[in-house]
PDB file of C-alpha atoms in Angstrom:
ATOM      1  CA  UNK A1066       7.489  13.499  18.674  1.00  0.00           C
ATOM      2  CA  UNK A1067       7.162  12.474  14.796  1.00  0.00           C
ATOM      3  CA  UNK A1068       3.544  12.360  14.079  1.00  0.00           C
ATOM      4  CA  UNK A1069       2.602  11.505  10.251  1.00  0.00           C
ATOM      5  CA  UNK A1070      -1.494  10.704   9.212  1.00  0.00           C
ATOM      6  CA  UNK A1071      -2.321   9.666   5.661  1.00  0.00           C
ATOM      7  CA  UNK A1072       1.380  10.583   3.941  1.00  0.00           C
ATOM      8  CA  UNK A1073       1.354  10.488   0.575  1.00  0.00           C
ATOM      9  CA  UNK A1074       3.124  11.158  -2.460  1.00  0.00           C
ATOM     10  CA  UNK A1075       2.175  11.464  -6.625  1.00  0.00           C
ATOM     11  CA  UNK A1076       4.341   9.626  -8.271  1.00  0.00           C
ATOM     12  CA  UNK A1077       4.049   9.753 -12.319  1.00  0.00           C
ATOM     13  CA  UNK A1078       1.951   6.629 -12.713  1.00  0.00           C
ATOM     14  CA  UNK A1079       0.842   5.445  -9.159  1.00  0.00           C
ATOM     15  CA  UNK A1080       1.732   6.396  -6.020  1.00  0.00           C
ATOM     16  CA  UNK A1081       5.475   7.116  -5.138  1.00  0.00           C
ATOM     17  CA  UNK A1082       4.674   7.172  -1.553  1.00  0.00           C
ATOM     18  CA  UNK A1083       0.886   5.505  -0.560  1.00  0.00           C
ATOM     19  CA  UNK A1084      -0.806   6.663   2.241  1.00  0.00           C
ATOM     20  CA  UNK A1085       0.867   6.312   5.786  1.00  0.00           C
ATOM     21  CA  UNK A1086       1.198   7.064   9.098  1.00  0.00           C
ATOM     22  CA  UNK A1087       3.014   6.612  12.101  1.00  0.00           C
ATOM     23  CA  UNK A1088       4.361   7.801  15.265  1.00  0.00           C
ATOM     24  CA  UNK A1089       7.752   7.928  17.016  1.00  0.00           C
ATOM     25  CA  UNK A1090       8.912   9.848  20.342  1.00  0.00           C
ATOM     26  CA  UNK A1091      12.051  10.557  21.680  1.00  0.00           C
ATOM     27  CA  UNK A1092      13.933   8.101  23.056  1.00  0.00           C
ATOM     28  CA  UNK A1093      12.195   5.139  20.716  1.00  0.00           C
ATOM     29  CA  UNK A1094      13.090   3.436  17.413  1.00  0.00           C
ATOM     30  CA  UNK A1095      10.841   2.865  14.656  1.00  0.00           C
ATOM     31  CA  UNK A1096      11.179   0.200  11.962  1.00  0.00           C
ATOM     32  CA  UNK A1097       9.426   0.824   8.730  1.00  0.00           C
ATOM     33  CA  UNK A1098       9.063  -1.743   6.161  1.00  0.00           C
ATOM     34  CA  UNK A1099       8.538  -1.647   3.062  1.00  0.00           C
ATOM     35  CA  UNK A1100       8.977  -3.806  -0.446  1.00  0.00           C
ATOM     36  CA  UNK A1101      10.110  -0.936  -2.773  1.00  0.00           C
ATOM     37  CA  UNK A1102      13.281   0.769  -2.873  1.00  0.00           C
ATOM     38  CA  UNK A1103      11.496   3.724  -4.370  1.00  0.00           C
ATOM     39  CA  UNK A1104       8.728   3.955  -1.918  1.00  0.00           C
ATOM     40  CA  UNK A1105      11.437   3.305   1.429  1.00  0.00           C
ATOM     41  CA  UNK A1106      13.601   6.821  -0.044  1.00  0.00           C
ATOM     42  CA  UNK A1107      10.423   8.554  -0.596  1.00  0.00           C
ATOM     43  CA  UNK A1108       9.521   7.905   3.016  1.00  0.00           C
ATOM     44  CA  UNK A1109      12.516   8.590   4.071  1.00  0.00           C
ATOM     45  CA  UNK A1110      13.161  11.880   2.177  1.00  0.00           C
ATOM     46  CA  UNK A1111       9.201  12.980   3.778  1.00  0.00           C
ATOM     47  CA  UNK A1112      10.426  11.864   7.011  1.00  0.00           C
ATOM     48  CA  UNK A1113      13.394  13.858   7.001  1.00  0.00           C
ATOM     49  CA  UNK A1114      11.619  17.124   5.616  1.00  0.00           C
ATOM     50  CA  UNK A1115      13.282  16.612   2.112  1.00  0.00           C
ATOM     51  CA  UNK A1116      10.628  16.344  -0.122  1.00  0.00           C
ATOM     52  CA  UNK A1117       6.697  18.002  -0.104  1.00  0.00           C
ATOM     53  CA  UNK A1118       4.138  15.258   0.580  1.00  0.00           C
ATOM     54  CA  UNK A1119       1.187  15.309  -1.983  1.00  0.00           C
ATOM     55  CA  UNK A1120      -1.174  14.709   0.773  1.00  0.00           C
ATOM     56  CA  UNK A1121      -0.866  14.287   4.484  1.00  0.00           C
ATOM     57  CA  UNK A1122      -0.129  15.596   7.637  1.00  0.00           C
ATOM     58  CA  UNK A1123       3.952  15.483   9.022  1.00  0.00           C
ATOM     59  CA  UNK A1124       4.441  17.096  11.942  1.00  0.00           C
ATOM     60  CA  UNK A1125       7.355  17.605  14.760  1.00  0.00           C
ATOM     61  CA  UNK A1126       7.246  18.681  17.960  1.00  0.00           C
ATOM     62  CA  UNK A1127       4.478  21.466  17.601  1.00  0.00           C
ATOM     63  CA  UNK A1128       5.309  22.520  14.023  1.00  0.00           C
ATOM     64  CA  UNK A1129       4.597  21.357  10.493  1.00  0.00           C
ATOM     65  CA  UNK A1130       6.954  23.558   8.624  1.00  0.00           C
ATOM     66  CA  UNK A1131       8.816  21.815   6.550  1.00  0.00           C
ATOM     67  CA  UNK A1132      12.221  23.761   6.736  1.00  0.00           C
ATOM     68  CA  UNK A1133      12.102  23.170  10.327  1.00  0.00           C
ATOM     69  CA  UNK A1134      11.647  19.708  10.151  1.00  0.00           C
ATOM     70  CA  UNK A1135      14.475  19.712   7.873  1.00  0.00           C
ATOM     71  CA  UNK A1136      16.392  21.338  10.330  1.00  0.00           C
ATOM     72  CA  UNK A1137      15.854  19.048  13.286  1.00  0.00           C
ATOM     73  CA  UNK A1138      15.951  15.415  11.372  1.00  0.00           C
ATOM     74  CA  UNK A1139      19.749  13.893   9.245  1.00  0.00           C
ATOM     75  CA  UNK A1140      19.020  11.367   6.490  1.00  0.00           C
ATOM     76  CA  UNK A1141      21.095   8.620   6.935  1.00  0.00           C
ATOM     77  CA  UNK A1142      22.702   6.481   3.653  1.00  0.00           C
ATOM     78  CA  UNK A1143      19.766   7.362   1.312  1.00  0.00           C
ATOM     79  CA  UNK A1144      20.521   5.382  -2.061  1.00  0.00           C
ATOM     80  CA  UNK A1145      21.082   7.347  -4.893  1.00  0.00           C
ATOM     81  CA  UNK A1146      20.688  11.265  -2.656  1.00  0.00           C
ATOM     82  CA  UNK A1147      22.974  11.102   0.049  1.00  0.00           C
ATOM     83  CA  UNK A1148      25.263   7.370   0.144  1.00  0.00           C
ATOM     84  CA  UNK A1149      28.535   8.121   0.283  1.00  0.00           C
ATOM     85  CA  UNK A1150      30.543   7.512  -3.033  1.00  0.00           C
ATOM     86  CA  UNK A1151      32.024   4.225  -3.206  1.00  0.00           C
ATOM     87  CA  UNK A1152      35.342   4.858  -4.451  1.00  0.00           C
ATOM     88  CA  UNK A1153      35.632   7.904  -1.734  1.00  0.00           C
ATOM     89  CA  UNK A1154      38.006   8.273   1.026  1.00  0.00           C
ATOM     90  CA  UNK A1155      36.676   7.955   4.632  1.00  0.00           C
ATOM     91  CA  UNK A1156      39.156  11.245   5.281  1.00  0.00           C
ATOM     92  CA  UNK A1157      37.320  12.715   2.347  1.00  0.00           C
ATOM     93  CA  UNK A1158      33.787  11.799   3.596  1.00  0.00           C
ATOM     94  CA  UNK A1159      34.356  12.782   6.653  1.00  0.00           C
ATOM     95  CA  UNK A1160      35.459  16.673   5.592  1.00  0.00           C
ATOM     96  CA  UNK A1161      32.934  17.066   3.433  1.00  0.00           C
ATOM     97  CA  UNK A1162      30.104  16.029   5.917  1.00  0.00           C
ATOM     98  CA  UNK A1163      31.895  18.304   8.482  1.00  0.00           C
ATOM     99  CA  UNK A1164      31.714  20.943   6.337  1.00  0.00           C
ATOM    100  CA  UNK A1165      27.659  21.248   5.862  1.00  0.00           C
ATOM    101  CA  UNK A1166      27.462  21.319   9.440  1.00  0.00           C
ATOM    102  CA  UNK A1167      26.068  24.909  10.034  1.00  0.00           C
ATOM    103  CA  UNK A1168      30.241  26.902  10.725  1.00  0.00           C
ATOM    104  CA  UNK A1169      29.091  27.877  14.428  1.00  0.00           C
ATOM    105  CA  UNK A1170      28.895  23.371  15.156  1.00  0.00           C
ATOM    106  CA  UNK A1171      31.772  22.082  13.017  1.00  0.00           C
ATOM    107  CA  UNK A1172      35.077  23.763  14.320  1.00  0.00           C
ATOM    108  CA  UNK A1173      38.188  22.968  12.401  1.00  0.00           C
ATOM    109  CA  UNK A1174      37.298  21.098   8.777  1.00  0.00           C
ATOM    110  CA  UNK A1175      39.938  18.742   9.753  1.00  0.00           C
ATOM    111  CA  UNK A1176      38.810  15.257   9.644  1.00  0.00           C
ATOM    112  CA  UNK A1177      41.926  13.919  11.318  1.00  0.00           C
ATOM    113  CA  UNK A1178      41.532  15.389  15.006  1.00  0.00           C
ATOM    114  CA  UNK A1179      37.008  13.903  14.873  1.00  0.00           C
ATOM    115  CA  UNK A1180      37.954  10.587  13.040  1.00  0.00           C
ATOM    116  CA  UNK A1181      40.105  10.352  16.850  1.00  0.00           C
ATOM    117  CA  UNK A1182      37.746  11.813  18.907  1.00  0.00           C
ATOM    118  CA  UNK A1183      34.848   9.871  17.730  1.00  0.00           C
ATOM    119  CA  UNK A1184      37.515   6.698  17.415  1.00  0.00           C
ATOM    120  CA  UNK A1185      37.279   5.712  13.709  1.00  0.00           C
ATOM    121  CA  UNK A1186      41.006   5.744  12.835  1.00  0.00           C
ATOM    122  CA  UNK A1187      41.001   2.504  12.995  1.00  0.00           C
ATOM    123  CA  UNK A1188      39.310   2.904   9.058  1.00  0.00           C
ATOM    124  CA  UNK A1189      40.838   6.298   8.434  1.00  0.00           C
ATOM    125  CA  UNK A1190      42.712   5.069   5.586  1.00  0.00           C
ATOM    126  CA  UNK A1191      40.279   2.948   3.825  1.00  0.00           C
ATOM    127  CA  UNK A1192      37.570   3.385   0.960  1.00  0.00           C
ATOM    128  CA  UNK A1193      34.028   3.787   1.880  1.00  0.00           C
ATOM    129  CA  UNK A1194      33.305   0.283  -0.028  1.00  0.00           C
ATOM    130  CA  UNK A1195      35.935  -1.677   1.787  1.00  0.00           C
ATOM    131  CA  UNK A1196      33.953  -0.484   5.530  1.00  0.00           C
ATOM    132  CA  UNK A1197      32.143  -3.197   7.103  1.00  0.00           C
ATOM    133  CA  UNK A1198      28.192  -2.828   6.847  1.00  0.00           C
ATOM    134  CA  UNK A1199      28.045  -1.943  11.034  1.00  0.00           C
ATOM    135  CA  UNK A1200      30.972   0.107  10.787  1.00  0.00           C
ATOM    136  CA  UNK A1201      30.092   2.092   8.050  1.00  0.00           C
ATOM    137  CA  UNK A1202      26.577   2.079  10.017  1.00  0.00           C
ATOM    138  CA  UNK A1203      28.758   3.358  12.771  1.00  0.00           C
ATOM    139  CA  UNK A1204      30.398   6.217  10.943  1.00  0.00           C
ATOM    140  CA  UNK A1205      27.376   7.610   8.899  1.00  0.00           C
ATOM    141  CA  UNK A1206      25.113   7.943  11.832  1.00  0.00           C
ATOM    142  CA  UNK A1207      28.194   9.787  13.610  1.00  0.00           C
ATOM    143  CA  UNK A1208      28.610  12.182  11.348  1.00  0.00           C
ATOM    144  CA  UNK A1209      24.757  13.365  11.372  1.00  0.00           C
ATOM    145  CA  UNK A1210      24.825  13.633  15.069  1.00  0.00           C
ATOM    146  CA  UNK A1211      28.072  15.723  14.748  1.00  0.00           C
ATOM    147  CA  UNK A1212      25.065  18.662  14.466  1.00  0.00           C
ATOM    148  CA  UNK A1213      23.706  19.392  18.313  1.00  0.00           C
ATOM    149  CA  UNK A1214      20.225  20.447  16.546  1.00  0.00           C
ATOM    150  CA  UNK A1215      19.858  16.909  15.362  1.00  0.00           C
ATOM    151  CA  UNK A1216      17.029  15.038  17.411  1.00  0.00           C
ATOM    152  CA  UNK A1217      15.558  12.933  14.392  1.00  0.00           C
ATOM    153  CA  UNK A1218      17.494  10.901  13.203  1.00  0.00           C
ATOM    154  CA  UNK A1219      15.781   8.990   9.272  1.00  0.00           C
ATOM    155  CA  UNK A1220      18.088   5.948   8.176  1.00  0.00           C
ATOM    156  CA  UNK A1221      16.977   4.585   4.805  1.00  0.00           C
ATOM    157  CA  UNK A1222      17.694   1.081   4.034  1.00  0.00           C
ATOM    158  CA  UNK A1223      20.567   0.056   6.397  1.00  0.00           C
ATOM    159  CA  UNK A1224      19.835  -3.500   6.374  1.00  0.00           C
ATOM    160  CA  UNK A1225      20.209  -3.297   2.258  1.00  0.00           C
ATOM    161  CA  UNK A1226      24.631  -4.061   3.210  1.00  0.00           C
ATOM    162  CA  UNK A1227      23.855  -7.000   4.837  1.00  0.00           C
ATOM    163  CA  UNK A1228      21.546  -9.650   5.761  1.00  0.00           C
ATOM    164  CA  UNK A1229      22.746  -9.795   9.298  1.00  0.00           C
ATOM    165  CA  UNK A1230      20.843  -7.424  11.333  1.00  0.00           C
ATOM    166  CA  UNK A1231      23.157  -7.556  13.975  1.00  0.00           C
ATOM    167  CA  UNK A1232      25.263  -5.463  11.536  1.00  0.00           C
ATOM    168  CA  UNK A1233      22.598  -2.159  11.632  1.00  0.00           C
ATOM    169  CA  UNK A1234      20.077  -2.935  14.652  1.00  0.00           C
ATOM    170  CA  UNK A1235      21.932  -2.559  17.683  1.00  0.00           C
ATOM    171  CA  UNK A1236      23.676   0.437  16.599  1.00  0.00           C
ATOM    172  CA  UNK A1237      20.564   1.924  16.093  1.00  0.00           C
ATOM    173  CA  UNK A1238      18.703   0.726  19.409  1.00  0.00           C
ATOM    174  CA  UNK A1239      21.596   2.510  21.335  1.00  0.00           C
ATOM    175  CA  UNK A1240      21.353   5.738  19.599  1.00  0.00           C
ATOM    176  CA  UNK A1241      17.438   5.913  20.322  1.00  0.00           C
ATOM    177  CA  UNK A1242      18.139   4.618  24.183  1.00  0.00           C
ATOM    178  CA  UNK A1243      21.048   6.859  24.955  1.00  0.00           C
ATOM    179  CA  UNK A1244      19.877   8.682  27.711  1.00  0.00           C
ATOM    180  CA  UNK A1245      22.215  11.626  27.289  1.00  0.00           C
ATOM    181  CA  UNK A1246      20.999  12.784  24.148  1.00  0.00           C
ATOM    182  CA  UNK A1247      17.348  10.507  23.808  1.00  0.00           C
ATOM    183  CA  UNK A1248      16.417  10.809  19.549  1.00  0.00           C
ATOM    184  CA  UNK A1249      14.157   9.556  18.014  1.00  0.00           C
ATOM    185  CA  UNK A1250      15.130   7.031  15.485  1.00  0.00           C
ATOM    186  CA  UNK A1251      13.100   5.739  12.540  1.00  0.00           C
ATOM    187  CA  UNK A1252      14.855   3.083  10.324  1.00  0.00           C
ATOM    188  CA  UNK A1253      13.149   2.460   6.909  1.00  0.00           C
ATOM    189  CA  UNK A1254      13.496  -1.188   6.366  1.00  0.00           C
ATOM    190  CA  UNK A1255      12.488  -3.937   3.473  1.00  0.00           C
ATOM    191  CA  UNK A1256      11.431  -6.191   6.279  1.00  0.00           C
ATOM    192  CA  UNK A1257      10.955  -6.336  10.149  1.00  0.00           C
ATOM    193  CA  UNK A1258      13.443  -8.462  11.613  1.00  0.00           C
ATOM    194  CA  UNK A1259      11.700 -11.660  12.734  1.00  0.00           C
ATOM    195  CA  UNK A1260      12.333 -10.990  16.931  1.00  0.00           C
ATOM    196  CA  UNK A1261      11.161  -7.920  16.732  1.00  0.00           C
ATOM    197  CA  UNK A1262       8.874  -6.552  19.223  1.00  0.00           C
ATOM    198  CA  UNK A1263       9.250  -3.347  19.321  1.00  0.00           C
ATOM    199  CA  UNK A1264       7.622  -0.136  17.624  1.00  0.00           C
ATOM    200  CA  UNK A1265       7.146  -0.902  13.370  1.00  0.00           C
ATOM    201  CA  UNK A1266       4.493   0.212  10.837  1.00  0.00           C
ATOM    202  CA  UNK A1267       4.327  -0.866   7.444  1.00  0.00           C
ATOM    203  CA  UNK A1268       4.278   1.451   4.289  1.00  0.00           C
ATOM    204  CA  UNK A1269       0.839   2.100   2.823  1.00  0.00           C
ATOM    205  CA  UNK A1270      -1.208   0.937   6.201  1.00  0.00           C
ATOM    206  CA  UNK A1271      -3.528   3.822   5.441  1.00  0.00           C
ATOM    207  CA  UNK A1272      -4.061   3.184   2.142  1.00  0.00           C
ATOM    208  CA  UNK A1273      -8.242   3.243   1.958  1.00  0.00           C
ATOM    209  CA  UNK A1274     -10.244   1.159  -0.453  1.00  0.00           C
ATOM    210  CA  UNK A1275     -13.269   2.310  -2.286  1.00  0.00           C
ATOM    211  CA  UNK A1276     -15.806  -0.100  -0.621  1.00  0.00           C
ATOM    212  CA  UNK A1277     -16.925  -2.744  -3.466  1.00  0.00           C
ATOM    213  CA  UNK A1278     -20.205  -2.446  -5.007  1.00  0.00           C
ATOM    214  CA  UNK A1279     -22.732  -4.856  -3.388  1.00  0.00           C
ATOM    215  CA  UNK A1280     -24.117  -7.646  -6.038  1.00  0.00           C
ATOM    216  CA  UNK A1281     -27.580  -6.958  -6.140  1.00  0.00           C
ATOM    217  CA  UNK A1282     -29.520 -10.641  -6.062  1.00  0.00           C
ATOM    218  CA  UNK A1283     -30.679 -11.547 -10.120  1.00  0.00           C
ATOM    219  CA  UNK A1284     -34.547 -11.005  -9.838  1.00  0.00           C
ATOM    220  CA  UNK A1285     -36.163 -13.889  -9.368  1.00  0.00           C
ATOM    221  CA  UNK A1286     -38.047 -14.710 -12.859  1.00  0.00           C
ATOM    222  CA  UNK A1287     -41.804 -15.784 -11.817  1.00  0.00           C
ATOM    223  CA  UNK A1288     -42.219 -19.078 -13.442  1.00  0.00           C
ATOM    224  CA  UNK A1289     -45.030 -18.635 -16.116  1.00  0.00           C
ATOM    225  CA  UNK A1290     -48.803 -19.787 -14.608  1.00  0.00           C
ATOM    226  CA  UNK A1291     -50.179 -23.182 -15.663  1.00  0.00           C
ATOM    227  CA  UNK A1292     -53.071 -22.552 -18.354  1.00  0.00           C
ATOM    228  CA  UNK A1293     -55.355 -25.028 -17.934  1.00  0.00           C
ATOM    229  CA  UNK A1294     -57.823 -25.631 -20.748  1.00  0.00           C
ATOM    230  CA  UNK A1295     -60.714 -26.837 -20.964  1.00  0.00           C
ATOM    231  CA  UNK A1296     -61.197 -30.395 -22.240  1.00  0.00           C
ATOM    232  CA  UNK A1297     -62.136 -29.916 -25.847  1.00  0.00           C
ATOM    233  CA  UNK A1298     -65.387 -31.991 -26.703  1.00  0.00           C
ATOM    234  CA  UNK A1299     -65.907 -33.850 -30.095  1.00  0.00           C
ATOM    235  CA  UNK A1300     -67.509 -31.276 -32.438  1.00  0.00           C
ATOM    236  CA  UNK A1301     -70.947 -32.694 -33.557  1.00  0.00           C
ATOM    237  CA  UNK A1302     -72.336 -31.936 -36.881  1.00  0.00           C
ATOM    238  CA  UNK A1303     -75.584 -29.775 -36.522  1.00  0.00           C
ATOM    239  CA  UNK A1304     -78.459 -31.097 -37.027  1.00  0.00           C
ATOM    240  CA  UNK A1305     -80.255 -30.326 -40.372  1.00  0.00           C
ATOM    241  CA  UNK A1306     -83.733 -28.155 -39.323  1.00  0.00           C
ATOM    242  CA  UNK A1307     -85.840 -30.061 -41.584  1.00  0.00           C
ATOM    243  CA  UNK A1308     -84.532 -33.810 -42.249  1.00  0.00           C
ATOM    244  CA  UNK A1309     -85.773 -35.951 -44.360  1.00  0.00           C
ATOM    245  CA  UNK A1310     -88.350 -38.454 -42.703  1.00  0.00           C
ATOM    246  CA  UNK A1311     -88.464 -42.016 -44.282  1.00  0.00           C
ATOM    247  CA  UNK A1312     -91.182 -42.825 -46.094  1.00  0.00           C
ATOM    248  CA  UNK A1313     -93.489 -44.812 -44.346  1.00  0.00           C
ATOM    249  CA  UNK A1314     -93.751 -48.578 -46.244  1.00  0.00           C
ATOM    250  CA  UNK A1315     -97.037 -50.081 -47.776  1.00  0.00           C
ATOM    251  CA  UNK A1316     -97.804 -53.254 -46.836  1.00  0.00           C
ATOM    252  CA  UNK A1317     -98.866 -55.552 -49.365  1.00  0.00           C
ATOM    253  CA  UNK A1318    -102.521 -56.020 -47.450  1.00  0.00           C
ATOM    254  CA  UNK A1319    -103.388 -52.422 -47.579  1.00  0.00           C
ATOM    255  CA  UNK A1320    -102.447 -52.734 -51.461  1.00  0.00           C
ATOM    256  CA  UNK A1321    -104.931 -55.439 -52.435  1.00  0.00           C
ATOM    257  CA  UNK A1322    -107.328 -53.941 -50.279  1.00  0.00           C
ATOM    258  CA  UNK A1323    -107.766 -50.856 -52.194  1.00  0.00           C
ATOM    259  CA  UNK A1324    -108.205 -52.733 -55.378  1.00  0.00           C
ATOM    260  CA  UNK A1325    -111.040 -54.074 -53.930  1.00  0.00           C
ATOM    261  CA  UNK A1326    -112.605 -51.144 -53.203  1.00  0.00           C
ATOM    262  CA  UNK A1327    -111.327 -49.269 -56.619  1.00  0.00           C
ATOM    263  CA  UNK A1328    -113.612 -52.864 -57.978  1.00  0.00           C
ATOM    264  CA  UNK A1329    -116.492 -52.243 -56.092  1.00  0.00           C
ATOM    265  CA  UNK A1330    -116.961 -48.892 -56.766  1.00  0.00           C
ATOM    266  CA  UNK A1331    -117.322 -49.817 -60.650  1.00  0.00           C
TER     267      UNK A1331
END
């Protein structure tokens, strides 16, 4: 079994690879999906024990070394690492795939008696761009099993030569089904086909985001207290200590009456 928690890869800027994981047993096939063509190879290339992760656990079988890994998986059609040339034979393809097969596997380097065996003479004499997407699907995956010590089997992009995924799923579903020689099968795809049911993960499904700072509540501003005055009473002016008394008037009786006297007196 394939097991991969939290793969990841540095890329220069951001992430090449985010964080992944998945699962795939023997016998099983995988779809993959993801939007980048960058970030599908990388997987792919991880997958297949081709490049280091940054972070992560890969595993097969029992072991995480990645040589053996390496050893056990076939990267199928990577763009731009392992596609076959467009404007190369499918004779020529097919000896020079034959001929990384470790020398105790391959027999012969003639690609005339396997292009019979494995019946793909009908396209012998054609170019590898004039091959139908499912036959070229077909050949590719062919010549990776050619290896006994294949049993994972990493096919990046197939559905990238045609939008019909009858040309790339049902080839692939038969390879991971094949009861004499069960693989397991993981198919790195832009998008899951719409009927699918089966086993798929999606590229960065790991990915973990710091959790977002919680918004404290604005203090509530205390609305400033009422000051209630007192009511302000007229000022008075104060009262002189010694005011002036009025003079009390003299009558005009009390007048003549003293003259009297003052005449008397004389």
């Amino acid at each position: 079994m394939l097991s991969v928690q939290q793969l990841q890869i540095n890329g220069r800027r951001g992430d090449l690879l985010p964080a992944t994981s998945l699962q795939v047993r023997r016998g099983e096939l995988l779809l993959v999906a993801g939007e980048g063509q960058d970030q599908r190879t990388a997987l792919a290339l991880a997958l297949s024990g081709r490049m280091k992760p940054s972070n992560g656990v890969l595993s097969w079988d029992t072991t995480t070394k990645t040589k053996k890994i390496r050893l056990a998986s076939a990267l199928v059609d990577s763009p731009g690492v392992n596609e076959p040339e467009q404007h190369l034979s499918v004779r020529d393809l097919v000896t020079e795939d034959l001929s990384l097969i470790p020398r105790r596997y391959r027999g012969a380097l003639l690609s005339k008696p396997w292009l019979k065996v494995n019946s793909f003479e009908d396209i012998a004499g054609l170019w590898i761009e004039q091959i139908p997407a499912a036959r070229r699907l077909e050949l590719l995956t062919a010549l990776a099993l050619a290896d006994p010590a294949t049993d994972l089997l990493v096919v990046d992009s197939p559905d990238r030569h045609s939008a019909d995924q009858a040309a790339w799923l049902p080839r692939l579903q038969a390879l991971a089904s094949d009861a004499g020689r069960p693989l397991a099968v993981v198919a790195v795809v832009s998008a899951l086909p719409d009927n699918w049911t089966g086993a798929a993960a999606v590229i960065g499904n790991s990915v973990t985001h710091p959790p977002e700072p919680e918004t404290e509540a604005a203090p509530t501003q205390a609305k400033p207290a009422v000051v209630v005055e007192p009511a302000t009473e007229p000022a008075t002016e104060p009262k002189a200590k010694h005011a002036a008394q009025p003079a009390p008037e003299t009558s005009a009786a009390a007048q003549a009456e003293s003259e009297n006297l003052q005449r008397t007196a004389k």
